[in-house]
Coordinates of C-alpha atoms and ligand atoms in Angstrom, one line a residue:
X956 CA 185.7 79.2 62.5
X957 CA 182.1 78.4 63.4
X958 CA 181.8 77.2 66.9
X959 CA 179.7 74.3 67.9
X960 CA 177.1 76.7 69.4
X961 CA 176.9 78.6 66.1
X962 CA 176.4 75.4 64.2
X963 CA 173.7 74.3 66.6
X964 CA 172.0 77.7 66.3
X965 CA 172.1 77.6 62.5
X966 CA 170.5 74.1 62.6
X967 CA 167.8 75.2 65.1
X968 CA 166.9 78.3 63.0
X969 CA 167.0 76.3 59.8
X970 CA 164.7 73.6 61.3
X971 CA 162.2 76.3 62.6
X972 CA 162.1 78.0 59.2
X973 CA 161.6 74.8 57.4
X974 CA 158.8 73.6 59.7
X975 CA 157.0 76.9 59.1
X976 CA 157.0 76.1 55.3
X977 CA 154.8 73.0 55.6
X978 CA 151.8 73.1 53.2
X979 CA 148.3 72.5 54.4
X980 CA 148.3 68.9 53.1
X981 CA 151.4 68.0 55.1
X982 CA 153.8 68.3 52.1
X983 CA 156.8 70.6 51.8
X984 CA 157.9 72.6 48.8
X985 CA 156.3 72.3 45.4
X986 CA 157.7 69.0 44.3
X987 CA 155.3 66.8 46.1
X988 CA 156.8 63.6 47.5
X989 CA 160.3 64.6 46.3
X990 CA 160.7 67.9 48.3
X991 CA 158.6 66.5 51.2
X992 CA 161.0 63.6 51.6
X993 CA 164.0 65.8 51.6
X994 CA 162.5 68.2 54.2
X995 CA 161.3 65.4 56.4
X996 CA 164.8 63.8 56.4
X997 CA 166.3 67.2 57.1
X998 CA 164.1 67.4 60.2
X999 CA 164.6 63.9 61.4
X1000 CA 168.4 64.0 60.9
X1001 CA 168.4 67.1 63.0
X1002 CA 166.7 65.5 66.0
X1003 CA 163.1 66.4 65.3
X1004 CA 161.2 63.4 66.7
X1005 CA 159.3 61.1 64.4
X1006 CA 156.3 61.7 66.7
X1007 CA 156.4 65.4 66.0
X1008 CA 153.2 66.6 64.3
X1009 CA 155.0 68.1 61.4
X1010 CA 156.9 64.9 60.7
X1011 CA 153.8 62.7 61.2
X1012 CA 151.8 64.9 58.7
X1013 CA 154.6 64.8 56.2
X1014 CA 154.9 61.0 56.5
X1015 CA 151.1 60.6 56.1
X1016 CA 151.3 62.8 53.0
X1017 CA 154.1 60.6 51.5
X1018 CA 152.1 57.4 52.3
X1019 CA 148.9 58.7 50.8
X1020 CA 150.6 59.7 47.6
X1021 CA 150.3 57.1 44.9
X1022 CA 153.7 55.8 43.9
X1023 CA 154.7 57.2 40.5
X1024 CA 157.2 56.3 37.8
X1025 CA 159.9 58.6 39.1
X1026 CA 163.3 57.4 40.4
X1027 CA 163.9 60.4 42.7
X1028 CA 160.5 60.0 44.3
X1029 CA 161.0 56.3 44.9
X1030 CA 164.5 56.7 46.2
X1031 CA 163.7 59.6 48.5
X1032 CA 160.6 57.8 49.8
X1033 CA 162.7 54.8 50.9
X1034 CA 165.3 57.1 52.4
X1035 CA 162.8 59.2 54.3
X1036 CA 160.7 56.2 55.6
X1037 CA 163.8 54.4 56.8
X1038 CA 165.1 57.6 58.5
X1039 CA 161.7 57.9 60.1
X1040 CA 162.2 54.5 61.6
X1041 CA 158.6 53.6 62.3
X1042 CA 157.7 50.2 60.9
X1043 CA 153.9 50.0 60.5
X1044 CA 152.7 47.4 57.9
X1045 CA 151.9 50.3 55.6
X1046 CA 155.4 51.7 55.8
X1047 CA 157.2 48.5 55.5
X1048 CA 155.3 47.4 52.4
X1049 CA 155.9 50.8 50.9
X1050 CA 159.6 50.7 51.5
X1051 CA 159.6 47.1 50.1
X1052 CA 157.7 47.9 46.9
X1053 CA 159.7 51.1 46.2
X1054 CA 162.9 49.1 46.8
X1055 CA 161.7 46.5 44.3
X1056 CA 160.8 49.2 41.9
X1057 CA 164.3 50.6 42.1
X1058 CA 166.0 47.2 41.6
X1059 CA 163.9 46.8 38.5
X1060 CA 164.4 50.3 37.2
X1061 CA 168.2 49.9 37.0
X1062 CA 169.4 49.6 33.4
X1063 CA 169.5 45.8 32.9
X1064 CA 170.6 45.5 29.3
X1065 CA 174.4 45.5 28.7
X1066 CA 173.9 46.5 25.1
X1067 CA 172.2 49.8 26.2
X1068 CA 175.4 51.5 26.8
X1069 CA 174.0 54.7 28.3
X1070 CA 171.8 53.2 30.8
X1071 CA 173.3 49.8 31.7
X1072 CA 173.9 49.7 35.5
X1073 CA 172.6 53.1 36.2
X1074 CA 169.3 54.8 37.0
X1075 CA 167.4 57.6 35.2
X1076 CA 164.4 59.7 35.9
X1077 CA 161.9 56.9 35.1
X1078 CA 161.8 53.2 35.0
X1079 CA 162.3 53.2 31.2
X1080 CA 165.0 55.7 30.9
X1081 CA 167.2 55.5 27.8
X1082 CA 170.0 57.1 29.7
X1083 CA 171.1 56.9 33.3
X1084 CA 172.4 59.9 35.1
X1085 CA 174.7 60.4 38.1
X1086 CA 172.2 62.1 40.2
X1087 CA 169.3 59.5 39.9
X1088 CA 171.9 56.8 40.3
X1089 CA 173.3 58.3 43.5
X1090 CA 169.8 58.5 45.1
X1091 CA 168.9 55.0 44.0
X1092 CA 172.0 53.7 45.6
X1093 CA 171.6 55.7 48.8
X1094 CA 168.0 54.3 48.9
X1095 CA 169.2 50.7 48.5
X1096 CA 171.8 51.4 51.2
X1097 CA 169.0 52.6 53.5
X1098 CA 166.8 49.6 52.6
X1099 CA 169.6 47.2 53.4
X1100 CA 169.5 48.5 57.0
X1101 CA 165.9 47.1 57.1
X1102 CA 167.1 43.8 55.8
X1103 CA 165.9 44.5 52.2
X1104 CA 169.1 43.5 50.5
X1105 CA 169.4 44.1 46.8
X1106 CA 170.7 41.2 44.8
X1107 CA 174.5 41.1 44.2
X1108 CA 174.0 41.7 40.4
X1109 CA 172.4 45.1 41.2
X1110 CA 175.7 46.2 42.8
X1111 CA 177.8 44.6 40.0
X1112 CA 175.9 46.4 37.3
X1113 CA 176.2 49.7 39.2
X1114 CA 180.0 49.3 39.4
X1115 CA 180.0 48.9 35.6
X1116 CA 178.1 52.1 35.1
X1117 CA 180.5 54.0 37.3
X1118 CA 183.5 52.5 35.6
X1119 CA 182.2 53.7 32.2
X1120 CA 181.5 57.1 33.6
X1121 CA 184.9 57.2 35.2
X1122 CA 186.6 56.4 31.9
X1123 CA 185.1 59.5 30.2
X1124 CA 187.2 62.0 32.1
X1125 CA 189.6 59.3 33.3
X1126 CA 191.0 61.5 36.1
X1127 CA 188.8 60.4 39.0
X1128 CA 186.1 62.9 38.3
X1129 CA 182.6 62.2 37.0
X1130 CA 180.2 63.6 34.6
X1131 CA 176.4 63.7 34.6
X1132 CA 175.9 60.9 32.2
X1133 CA 177.4 58.8 29.6
X1134 CA 175.8 60.5 26.6
X1135 CA 176.6 63.8 25.2
X1136 CA 176.4 66.1 28.1
X1137 CA 178.9 68.6 26.9
X1138 CA 176.2 71.3 27.2
X1139 CA 175.8 70.4 30.8
X1140 CA 179.3 69.7 31.7
X1141 CA 180.5 73.0 30.4
X1142 CA 178.8 74.5 33.4
X1143 CA 181.3 72.8 35.6
X1144 CA 179.1 70.2 37.0
X1145 CA 182.1 68.0 37.7
X1146 CA 182.4 68.8 41.3
X1147 CA 178.8 68.0 42.2
X1148 CA 178.8 64.9 40.0
X1149 CA 182.1 63.6 41.5
X1150 CA 180.6 64.2 45.0
X1151 CA 177.5 62.3 43.9
X1152 CA 179.6 59.5 42.5
X1153 CA 181.5 59.3 45.7
X1154 CA 178.3 58.8 47.6
X1155 CA 177.0 56.2 45.2
X1156 CA 180.3 54.4 45.2
X1157 CA 180.6 54.4 48.9
X1158 CA 177.1 52.8 49.1
X1159 CA 178.3 50.1 46.7
X1160 CA 181.5 49.7 48.6
X1161 CA 179.6 49.0 51.8
X1162 CA 177.3 46.4 50.3
X1163 CA 178.8 44.7 47.2
X1164 CA 179.3 41.0 47.8
X1165 CA 181.4 40.0 44.8
X1166 CA 185.2 40.2 45.4
X1167 CA 185.9 41.5 41.9
X1168 CA 183.2 44.2 42.4
X1169 CA 184.7 45.0 45.8
X1170 CA 188.2 45.5 44.4
X1171 CA 186.9 47.6 41.5
X1172 CA 184.7 49.8 43.6
X1173 CA 187.5 50.4 46.1
X1174 CA 189.8 51.6 43.3
X1175 CA 187.1 53.9 42.0
X1176 CA 186.5 55.3 45.4
X1177 CA 190.2 55.9 45.8
X1178 CA 190.5 57.6 42.4
X1179 CA 187.4 59.9 43.1
X1180 CA 189.0 60.9 46.4
X1181 CA 192.3 61.6 44.7
X1182 CA 190.5 64.0 42.4
X1183 CA 188.5 65.6 45.2
X1184 CA 191.6 66.0 47.3
X1185 CA 193.2 68.2 44.7
X1186 CA 190.1 69.9 43.3
X1187 CA 187.7 70.1 46.1
X1188 CA 186.3 73.5 47.0
X1189 CA 183.6 74.2 49.5
X1190 CA 182.6 77.8 48.9
X1191 CA 180.9 77.0 45.6
X1192 CA 180.2 74.3 43.2
X1193 CA 182.4 75.7 40.5
X1194 CA 180.9 77.0 37.3
X1195 CA 177.4 75.8 37.9
X1196 CA 174.2 77.6 38.7
X1197 CA 174.2 77.8 42.4
X1198 CA 171.1 75.7 42.6
X1199 CA 173.4 72.7 42.7
X1200 CA 175.5 74.1 45.5
X1201 CA 173.6 72.7 48.5
X1202 CA 173.0 69.5 46.6
X1203 CA 176.8 69.3 46.1
X1204 CA 177.4 69.7 49.9
X1205 CA 174.9 67.1 50.8
X1206 CA 176.3 64.6 48.3
X1207 CA 179.8 65.2 49.7
X1208 CA 178.5 64.7 53.3
X1209 CA 176.7 61.5 52.3
X1210 CA 179.9 60.1 50.6
X1211 CA 182.0 61.0 53.6
X1212 CA 179.7 59.6 56.3
X1213 CA 179.1 56.2 54.8
X1214 CA 181.7 53.9 56.4
X1215 CA 184.6 53.9 56.3
X1216 CA 184.3 57.6 57.2
X1217 CA 186.2 60.2 55.4
X1218 CA 187.3 63.1 57.6
X1219 CA 189.7 65.0 55.4
X1220 CA 189.3 66.1 51.9
X1221 CA 192.5 67.6 50.7
X1222 CA 194.1 69.0 53.8
X1223 CA 190.8 70.1 55.4
X1224 CA 188.3 68.5 57.7
X1225 CA 185.4 68.8 55.3
X1226 CA 182.7 69.1 58.0
X1227 CA 184.3 72.0 59.7
X1228 CA 184.8 73.8 56.4
X1229 CA 181.3 73.1 55.3
X1230 CA 179.8 74.1 58.6
X1231 CA 181.7 77.4 58.5
X1232 CA 180.4 78.2 55.0
X1233 CA 176.8 77.2 55.7
X1234 CA 176.7 79.2 58.9
X1235 CA 178.0 82.2 57.0
X1236 CA 175.5 81.8 54.2
X1237 CA 172.4 81.3 56.2
X1238 CA 169.8 84.2 56.1
X1239 CA 168.8 85.7 59.4
X1240 CA 165.4 84.0 59.2
X1241 CA 167.0 80.6 59.0
X1242 CA 166.7 79.9 55.2
X1243 CA 169.4 79.0 52.8
X1244 CA 168.8 80.5 49.4
X1245 CA 170.5 81.1 46.1
X1246 CA 170.6 84.2 44.1
X1247 CA 169.7 82.6 40.8
X1248 CA 166.8 80.5 41.9
X1249 CA 163.1 81.2 42.5
X1250 CA 161.8 81.3 46.0
X1251 CA 160.1 78.0 45.6
X1252 CA 163.4 76.1 45.7
X1253 CA 164.3 77.5 49.1
X1254 CA 162.7 74.6 50.8
X1255 CA 165.0 72.3 48.8
X1256 CA 168.1 74.4 49.4
X1257 CA 167.4 74.6 53.1
X1258 CA 166.7 70.9 53.3
X1259 CA 170.0 70.0 51.6
X1260 CA 171.9 72.5 53.8
X1261 CA 170.4 71.0 57.0
X1262 CA 171.1 67.5 55.8
X1263 CA 174.7 68.4 55.1
X1264 CA 175.1 69.9 58.6
X1265 CA 173.5 66.9 60.3
X1266 CA 176.7 64.9 60.0
X1267 CA 176.5 63.5 63.5
X1268 CA 173.0 62.1 62.9
X1269 CA 173.8 61.0 59.4
X1270 CA 176.7 59.1 60.8
X1271 CA 174.4 57.0 62.9
X1272 CA 171.9 56.4 60.2
X1273 CA 174.6 55.7 57.6
X1274 CA 176.0 53.0 59.8
X1275 CA 172.7 51.3 59.6
X1276 CA 173.5 49.1 56.7
X1277 CA 176.2 47.5 58.8
X1278 CA 173.6 46.7 61.4
X1279 CA 174.7 49.6 63.6
X1280 CA 171.8 52.0 63.3
X1281 CA 170.8 54.0 66.3
X1282 CA 168.4 51.5 67.9
X1283 CA 170.4 48.4 67.3
X1284 CA 173.5 50.1 68.5
X1285 CA 171.8 50.7 71.8
X1286 CA 170.5 47.2 71.9
X1287 CA 173.6 45.4 71.0
X1288 CA 176.0 47.3 73.1
X1289 CA 174.3 48.6 76.1
X1290 CA 176.3 51.3 77.9
X1291 CA 176.5 49.3 81.1
X1292 CA 178.4 46.5 79.3
X1293 CA 180.4 49.1 77.4
X1294 CA 181.4 50.6 80.7
X1295 CA 182.4 47.3 82.2
X1296 CA 184.5 46.4 79.2
X1297 CA 186.2 49.8 79.2
X1298 CA 188.0 48.9 82.5
X1299 CA 187.9 52.2 84.2
X1300 CA 189.8 52.2 87.5
X1301 CA 187.0 54.3 89.1
X1302 CA 183.8 56.0 88.0
X1303 CA 184.2 59.7 87.7
X1304 CA 181.9 62.1 86.0
X1305 CA 182.0 65.6 84.7
X1306 CA 179.1 66.5 87.1
X1307 CA 181.4 65.9 90.1
X1308 CA 184.3 67.8 88.6
X1309 CA 184.9 71.2 90.2
X1310 CA 185.9 73.5 87.4
X1311 CA 186.3 76.4 89.9
X1312 CA 189.1 74.6 91.5
X1313 CA 191.0 74.4 88.2
X1314 CA 190.3 77.7 86.4
X1315 CA 192.9 77.0 83.8
X1316 CA 190.9 74.0 82.4
X1317 CA 188.8 75.1 79.5
X1318 CA 185.4 74.1 80.7
X1319 CA 183.5 74.6 77.4
X1320 CA 186.1 72.6 75.5
X1321 CA 185.8 69.7 78.0
X1322 CA 182.0 69.7 77.8
X1323 CA 182.1 69.8 74.0
X1324 CA 184.5 66.9 74.0
X1325 CA 182.1 65.1 76.3
X1326 CA 179.6 65.2 73.3
X1327 CA 181.9 62.7 71.6
X1328 CA 182.2 64.3 68.2
X1329 CA 186.0 64.2 68.5
X1330 CA 185.7 60.4 68.2
X1331 CA 183.9 60.4 64.9
X1332 CA 186.5 62.8 63.7
X1333 CA 189.3 60.6 65.0
X1334 CA 190.8 63.4 67.0
X1335 CA 192.9 63.0 70.1
X1336 CA 192.9 64.5 73.6
X1337 CA 196.1 65.2 75.5
X1338 CA 195.8 66.1 79.2
X1339 CA 199.0 67.5 80.6
X1340 CA 199.5 68.8 84.2
X1341 CA 201.0 68.0 87.6
X1342 CA 199.7 65.2 89.7
X1343 CA 196.4 65.5 91.4
X1344 CA 195.0 68.0 89.0
X1345 CA 192.2 65.9 87.5
X1346 CA 193.7 64.4 84.4
X1347 CA 192.6 60.9 85.1
X1348 CA 189.2 62.2 86.4
X1349 CA 188.6 64.0 83.1
X1350 CA 189.8 61.1 80.9
X1351 CA 187.4 58.8 82.7
X1352 CA 184.5 61.2 82.5
X1353 CA 184.9 61.7 78.7
X1354 CA 185.4 58.0 78.3
X1355 CA 182.1 57.3 80.2
X1356 CA 180.2 59.7 78.0
X1357 CA 181.6 58.0 75.0
X1358 CA 180.4 54.6 76.3
X1359 CA 177.0 56.1 76.7
X1360 CA 177.0 57.0 73.1
X1361 CA 177.8 53.5 72.1
X1362 CA 181.5 53.8 71.4
X1363 CA 183.9 51.1 72.4
X1364 CA 186.3 52.5 74.9
X1365 CA 189.3 51.0 76.7
X1366 CA 191.3 52.4 79.6
X1367 CA 194.9 51.4 80.4
X1368 CA 197.7 53.0 82.3
X1369 CA 200.7 53.3 80.0
X1370 CA 202.6 50.7 82.0
X1371 CA 199.6 48.3 82.0
X1372 CA 199.4 48.6 78.2
X1373 CA 203.1 48.1 77.6
X1374 CA 203.1 45.1 79.9
X1375 CA 200.1 43.7 78.0
X1376 CA 201.8 44.3 74.6
X1377 CA 205.0 42.6 75.7
X1378 CA 203.3 39.6 77.1
X1379 CA 201.2 39.3 73.9
X1380 CA 204.4 39.5 71.8
X1381 CA 206.0 36.7 73.9
X1382 CA 203.0 34.5 73.5
X1383 CA 202.7 35.3 69.8
X1384 CA 199.3 37.0 70.3
X1385 CA 200.5 40.4 69.3
X1386 CA 198.7 40.5 66.0
X1387 CA 195.4 39.5 67.7
X1388 CA 195.8 42.1 70.4
X1389 CA 196.6 44.8 67.8
X1390 CA 193.4 43.8 66.0
X1391 CA 191.4 44.1 69.2
X1392 CA 192.9 47.5 69.9
X1393 CA 192.1 48.5 66.4
X1394 CA 188.4 47.9 67.1
X1395 CA 188.4 50.3 70.0
X1396 CA 186.9 53.7 69.2
X1397 CA 188.6 55.5 72.0
X1398 CA 191.8 54.2 73.7
X1399 CA 192.8 56.0 76.9
X1400 CA 196.4 55.8 77.9
X1401 CA 196.8 57.2 81.4
X1402 CA 200.0 58.3 83.1
X1403 CA 202.4 58.4 80.2
X1404 CA 204.7 59.8 82.7
X1405 CA 207.9 59.0 84.5
X1406 CA 208.6 55.7 82.7
X1407 CA 211.8 55.0 80.9
X1408 CA 211.0 52.5 78.2
X1409 CA 213.3 50.0 76.7
X1410 CA 213.6 50.3 73.0
X1411 CA 211.3 47.3 72.3
X1412 CA 208.7 48.7 74.7
X1413 CA 208.9 52.1 73.2
X1414 CA 208.4 50.7 69.7
X1415 CA 205.4 48.6 70.8
X1416 CA 203.8 51.7 72.3
X1417 CA 204.7 53.7 69.2
X1418 CA 203.0 51.0 67.0
X1419 CA 199.8 51.4 69.0
X1420 CA 199.8 55.2 68.7
X1421 CA 200.8 55.2 65.0
X1422 CA 198.2 52.7 64.0
X1423 CA 195.4 54.9 65.4
X1424 CA 196.6 58.0 63.6
X1425 CA 193.6 59.5 61.8
X1426 CA 191.7 56.2 62.3
X1427 CA 190.7 56.2 65.9
X1428 CA 190.9 58.4 68.9
X1429 CA 193.3 58.5 71.8
X1430 CA 193.3 60.2 75.2
X1431 CA 196.7 60.4 76.7
X1432 CA 197.4 61.9 80.1
X1433 CA 200.9 62.9 81.3
X1434 CA 202.8 64.8 83.9
X1435 CA 205.4 65.7 81.3
X1436 CA 205.3 68.4 78.8
X1437 CA 205.4 67.2 75.2
X1438 CA 208.9 68.5 75.0
X1439 CA 210.0 66.1 77.8
X1440 CA 208.5 63.0 76.2
X1441 CA 212.0 62.1 75.0
X1442 CA 212.7 61.0 78.5
X1443 CA 210.0 58.3 78.1
X1444 CA 210.8 57.1 74.6
X1445 CA 214.5 57.6 74.7
X1446 CA 215.1 58.1 71.1
X1447 CA 214.5 61.7 69.9
X1448 CA 213.3 60.6 66.4
X1449 CA 210.8 58.1 67.9
X1450 CA 209.7 60.8 70.3
X1451 CA 209.2 63.3 67.5
X1452 CA 207.2 60.7 65.5
X1453 CA 205.0 59.9 68.5
X1454 CA 204.4 63.6 69.3
X1455 CA 203.6 64.4 65.7
X1456 CA 200.9 61.8 65.5
X1457 CA 199.5 62.5 68.9
X1458 CA 199.2 66.2 68.6
X1459 CA 198.0 66.4 65.0
X1460 CA 194.3 67.0 65.3
X1461 CA 194.3 66.9 69.0
X1462 CA 192.9 68.9 71.8
X1463 CA 195.5 69.7 74.4
X1464 CA 194.1 70.4 77.9
X1465 CA 196.5 72.0 80.4
X1466 CA 195.5 71.1 83.9
X1467 CA 198.4 72.6 85.7
X1468 CA 197.5 74.1 89.1
X1469 CA 197.1 73.2 92.7
X1470 CA 196.6 69.5 93.4
X1471 CA 193.0 68.8 94.3
X1472 CA 194.0 65.8 96.3
X1473 CA 196.5 67.8 98.4
X1474 CA 194.2 70.7 98.9
X1475 CA 191.4 68.5 100.1
X1476 CA 193.6 66.4 102.3
X1477 CA 194.8 69.7 104.0
X1478 CA 191.2 70.8 104.4
X1479 CA 190.1 67.6 106.0
X1480 CA 193.3 67.6 108.1
X1481 CA 192.5 71.0 109.4
X1482 CA 188.9 69.9 110.0
X1483 CA 190.2 67.0 112.1
X1484 CA 192.3 69.3 114.3
Ligands
LIG1123 P1 195.7 63.3 88.0 O1 195.2 62.5 86.8 O2 196.3 64.6 87.7 O3 196.6 62.4 88.9 P2 193.2 62.8 89.3 O4 192.2 62.8 88.2 O5 193.6 61.4 89.7 O6 194.5 63.6 88.9 O7 192.7 63.5 90.6 C1 193.0 63.2 91.9 C2 191.8 63.1 92.8 O8 191.2 64.4 92.9 C3 190.7 62.2 92.2 O9 190.0 61.6 93.2 C4 189.8 63.2 91.4 O10 188.5 62.8 91.4 C5 189.9 64.5 92.3 N1 189.9 65.7 91.6 C6 190.9 66.3 90.9 N2 190.6 67.5 90.4 C7 189.3 67.7 90.7 C8 188.3 68.7 90.5 N3 188.6 69.8 89.8 N4 187.1 68.5 91.0 C9 186.7 67.4 91.7 N5 187.6 66.4 91.9 C10 188.8 66.5 91.5
LIG1124 MG1 196.2 60.3 87.1

């Protein structure tokens, strides 16, 4: 499995290679605004600053290019400029006019069965296709983050297009278009087109306002996921020329990171799978290539690969349409307030944690968890060890780092939490409390230790744990080995159910060792003597 360091290195080398490909006029690749927008997004999503000369030149190139009658160019321009984040009057008006162009370019006539509700290459396309439609919707999704909302009919029409496309295969998979694409579909384009449909549908799902549209798109998303869950494959885009491969991965990533996030496709965490594959496929000089294609498409392949790998950043940008993009996240929920609301019993940081004292604790794992990716993956952390070995310290440190990243964190001891749940139940506020807990990104339950819970208390605690399963993260600390948790929950079945849910997708950190508290007390005692 590719480690975090390997992925970071792959990204770094890919970014360096891509930057070196910039043309003298600031563009990338040979498809003008199209390939330039892809490249600039790949750089921005991988933490190249928008003040970087390479990005500034590329943005200038995009702004200086006259808008053309091309759906990809318009869509990608909106996406790249929103990703860039700078809002000069020039940029805002360009995003505005391209968004308006896209809204107009959608097939508006219900009698034109091939184009109605979708997008094609140009504004007067006779037929819409799944790829142009995906990008138009991703662009409208990005524009919404800037307050440029498309009218509700735009989303309604798009649902109609997807419904008709869905009905062709009628198994949850999608084809390129509604006309006769048998020549195209024979190549096995199904996987990439279903991934592209997932991305488009998720964008609609996030923004459609009409309740009927919402219900319909939800069901289409579910059906597409059903198909992907059984047919998904990461190593290739089956049957198709491999020029679509990186496109396929980026489409998949886009669909999965638009909220609500998708972590698993089939039984696998798609990001881990994809990162493994992309790390392995990268050329030593940082490019991603394909055997069948000409050298000139390498810029596009590498951009797609980098975009697919940039999940963490995509995550932030993709949340934009819900008003939670990077900058508003920081503004709305400043870390200080987050930290106060978390209710930590003390402030402890990783900097003050002495890993030499506890050699058993996996330092690199702890530091990696501090980066917070486990929260976006809805994974758990279980800290197990004898008293005084830093379990609470580590839980707080990781929680603090999560606050700094804008996550909602809440710290309780197990007995505090149970008490709170019991009181809420008595006062008929349980549902409300459960909802509030459901909004917490990281719930820390400290000292799930020598308690013996009554059956109702055990069940309440189980409810909290079960409701977070694959939806939100937990950190649990305990003096007891998992095998002894039955002494807490009483019932072995309930214990097994709790343990299953907690340890599935969890990082277990063993802190066993000499007590830090004890050792330091002894030291200061001997100093006093
Ligand atoms: P536990 O959760 O196992 O009860 P704590 O996290 O409460 O342990 O640790 C007890 C005290 O010792 C705390 O003040 C904590 O900050 C400190 N401590 C424990 N381990 C370390 C360590 N390795 N480095 C620095 N301080 C530590
Ligand atoms: Mg403790």
